[in-house]
Amino acid sequence: MRTLIVLTLLAFLVMTATCYESHESMESHEYLNPFINRRRANDFIQPDMRLQAISQERIRERSKAPREHQREMCEDYYPCELYAYRHGYAAAYRHYFGRRRAK
């Protein structure tokens, strides 16, 4: 009987410790209305920043170093990539694409 009382008391303490509702969870008012209006939906992303980021990415794509272009060409061609793992990207590019002539 004594162990039953101790186990019941222990279970009650565990239940109260794990089921405690903190005040921090009440700070968020999402439980009242989980939906927001259209005007506030994209407040955290500024449209100017998105356009600026897109334009910067385009500039970075145009101004890549020649070695970067060579490496990307080699990564796109699987045998060249395998050769590059063993001998390096510069040697792999020369091996697979170095013999090409510009027209």
Short mmCIF file of C-alpha atoms in Angstrom, two decimals:
data_model
loop_
_atom_site.label_atom_id
_atom_site.label_comp_id
_atom_site.label_asym_id
_atom_site.label_seq_id
_atom_site.Cartn_x
_atom_site.Cartn_y
_atom_site.Cartn_z
CA MET A 1 0.00 0.00 0.00
CA ARG A 2 2.83 2.30 0.85
CA THR A 3 4.48 1.81 -2.56
CA LEU A 4 1.16 2.55 -4.27
CA ILE A 5 0.95 5.92 -2.53
CA VAL A 6 4.56 6.72 -3.39
CA LEU A 7 4.05 5.73 -7.05
CA THR A 8 0.85 7.79 -7.24
CA LEU A 9 2.61 10.80 -5.76
CA LEU A 10 5.53 10.32 -8.14
CA ALA A 11 3.19 10.03 -11.13
CA PHE A 12 1.39 13.21 -10.04
CA LEU A 13 4.70 15.10 -9.78
CA VAL A 14 5.82 13.89 -13.20
CA MET A 15 2.47 14.89 -14.69
CA THR A 16 2.58 18.38 -13.21
CA ALA A 17 6.17 18.90 -14.32
CA THR A 18 5.53 17.84 -17.92
CA CYS A 19 2.12 19.45 -18.36
CA TYR A 20 3.10 22.90 -17.11
CA GLU A 21 1.88 25.65 -19.46
CA SER A 22 4.41 28.44 -19.46
CA HIS A 23 3.53 32.07 -19.99
CA GLU A 24 5.84 32.17 -23.03
CA SER A 25 3.45 30.04 -25.04
CA MET A 26 0.71 32.59 -24.37
CA GLU A 27 2.80 35.44 -25.82
CA SER A 28 2.15 34.19 -29.31
CA HIS A 29 -1.34 35.10 -30.38
CA GLU A 30 -1.39 32.61 -33.22
CA TYR A 31 -3.80 30.45 -31.31
CA LEU A 32 -6.43 33.17 -31.65
CA ASN A 33 -6.19 33.55 -35.44
CA PRO A 34 -3.71 31.40 -37.35
CA PHE A 35 -4.31 33.26 -40.61
CA ILE A 36 -2.92 36.69 -41.48
CA ASN A 37 -4.18 39.13 -44.04
CA ARG A 38 -2.65 39.54 -47.49
CA ARG A 39 -0.91 42.81 -46.71
CA ARG A 40 1.06 41.34 -43.81
CA ALA A 41 1.80 38.03 -45.52
CA ASN A 42 5.03 39.18 -47.19
CA ASP A 43 6.10 41.87 -44.73
CA PHE A 44 9.18 39.92 -43.75
CA ILE A 45 10.48 39.83 -47.36
CA GLN A 46 11.03 43.17 -48.98
CA PRO A 47 10.37 43.12 -52.76
CA ASP A 48 13.27 45.50 -53.38
CA MET A 49 15.68 43.07 -51.74
CA ARG A 50 14.44 40.18 -53.85
CA LEU A 51 14.96 42.09 -57.08
CA GLN A 52 18.36 43.28 -55.93
CA ALA A 53 19.39 39.73 -55.01
CA ILE A 54 18.27 38.42 -58.41
CA SER A 55 20.21 41.10 -60.24
CA GLN A 56 23.32 40.47 -58.14
CA GLU A 57 23.11 36.76 -58.92
CA ARG A 58 22.91 37.54 -62.64
CA ILE A 59 25.98 39.79 -62.36
CA ARG A 60 27.89 37.05 -60.52
CA GLU A 61 26.99 34.55 -63.25
CA ARG A 62 28.34 36.84 -65.96
CA SER A 63 31.55 37.69 -64.15
CA LYS A 64 32.83 34.21 -63.32
CA ALA A 65 36.48 33.44 -63.73
CA PRO A 66 37.52 31.24 -66.69
CA ARG A 67 38.61 28.50 -64.29
CA GLU A 68 35.14 28.51 -62.75
CA HIS A 69 33.54 28.01 -66.17
CA GLN A 70 35.97 25.21 -66.92
CA ARG A 71 35.22 23.52 -63.61
CA GLU A 72 31.46 23.76 -64.20
CA MET A 73 31.81 22.27 -67.67
CA CYS A 74 33.84 19.43 -66.20
CA GLU A 75 31.31 18.86 -63.38
CA ASP A 76 28.50 18.58 -65.92
CA TYR A 77 30.29 15.83 -67.86
CA TYR A 78 30.50 12.72 -65.65
CA PRO A 79 33.69 11.13 -67.10
CA CYS A 80 35.48 14.45 -66.74
CA GLU A 81 34.35 14.72 -63.13
CA LEU A 82 35.65 11.23 -62.35
CA TYR A 83 38.97 12.07 -64.02
CA ALA A 84 39.09 15.29 -61.98
CA TYR A 85 38.77 13.41 -58.69
CA ARG A 86 42.00 11.60 -59.48
CA HIS A 87 44.02 14.21 -61.42
CA GLY A 88 42.43 17.58 -60.63
CA TYR A 89 40.00 19.78 -62.54
CA ALA A 90 42.60 21.58 -64.63
CA ALA A 91 44.05 18.31 -65.95
CA ALA A 92 40.58 16.86 -66.50
CA TYR A 93 39.47 19.92 -68.46
CA ARG A 94 42.59 19.77 -70.63
CA HIS A 95 42.06 16.03 -71.17
CA TYR A 96 38.40 16.24 -72.23
CA PHE A 97 37.91 19.78 -73.55
CA GLY A 98 41.41 21.08 -74.28
CA ARG A 99 41.53 19.72 -77.82
CA ARG A 100 38.51 21.72 -78.94
CA ARG A 101 39.14 24.63 -81.24
CA ALA A 102 37.13 27.82 -81.30
CA LYS A 103 35.35 28.42 -84.59
#
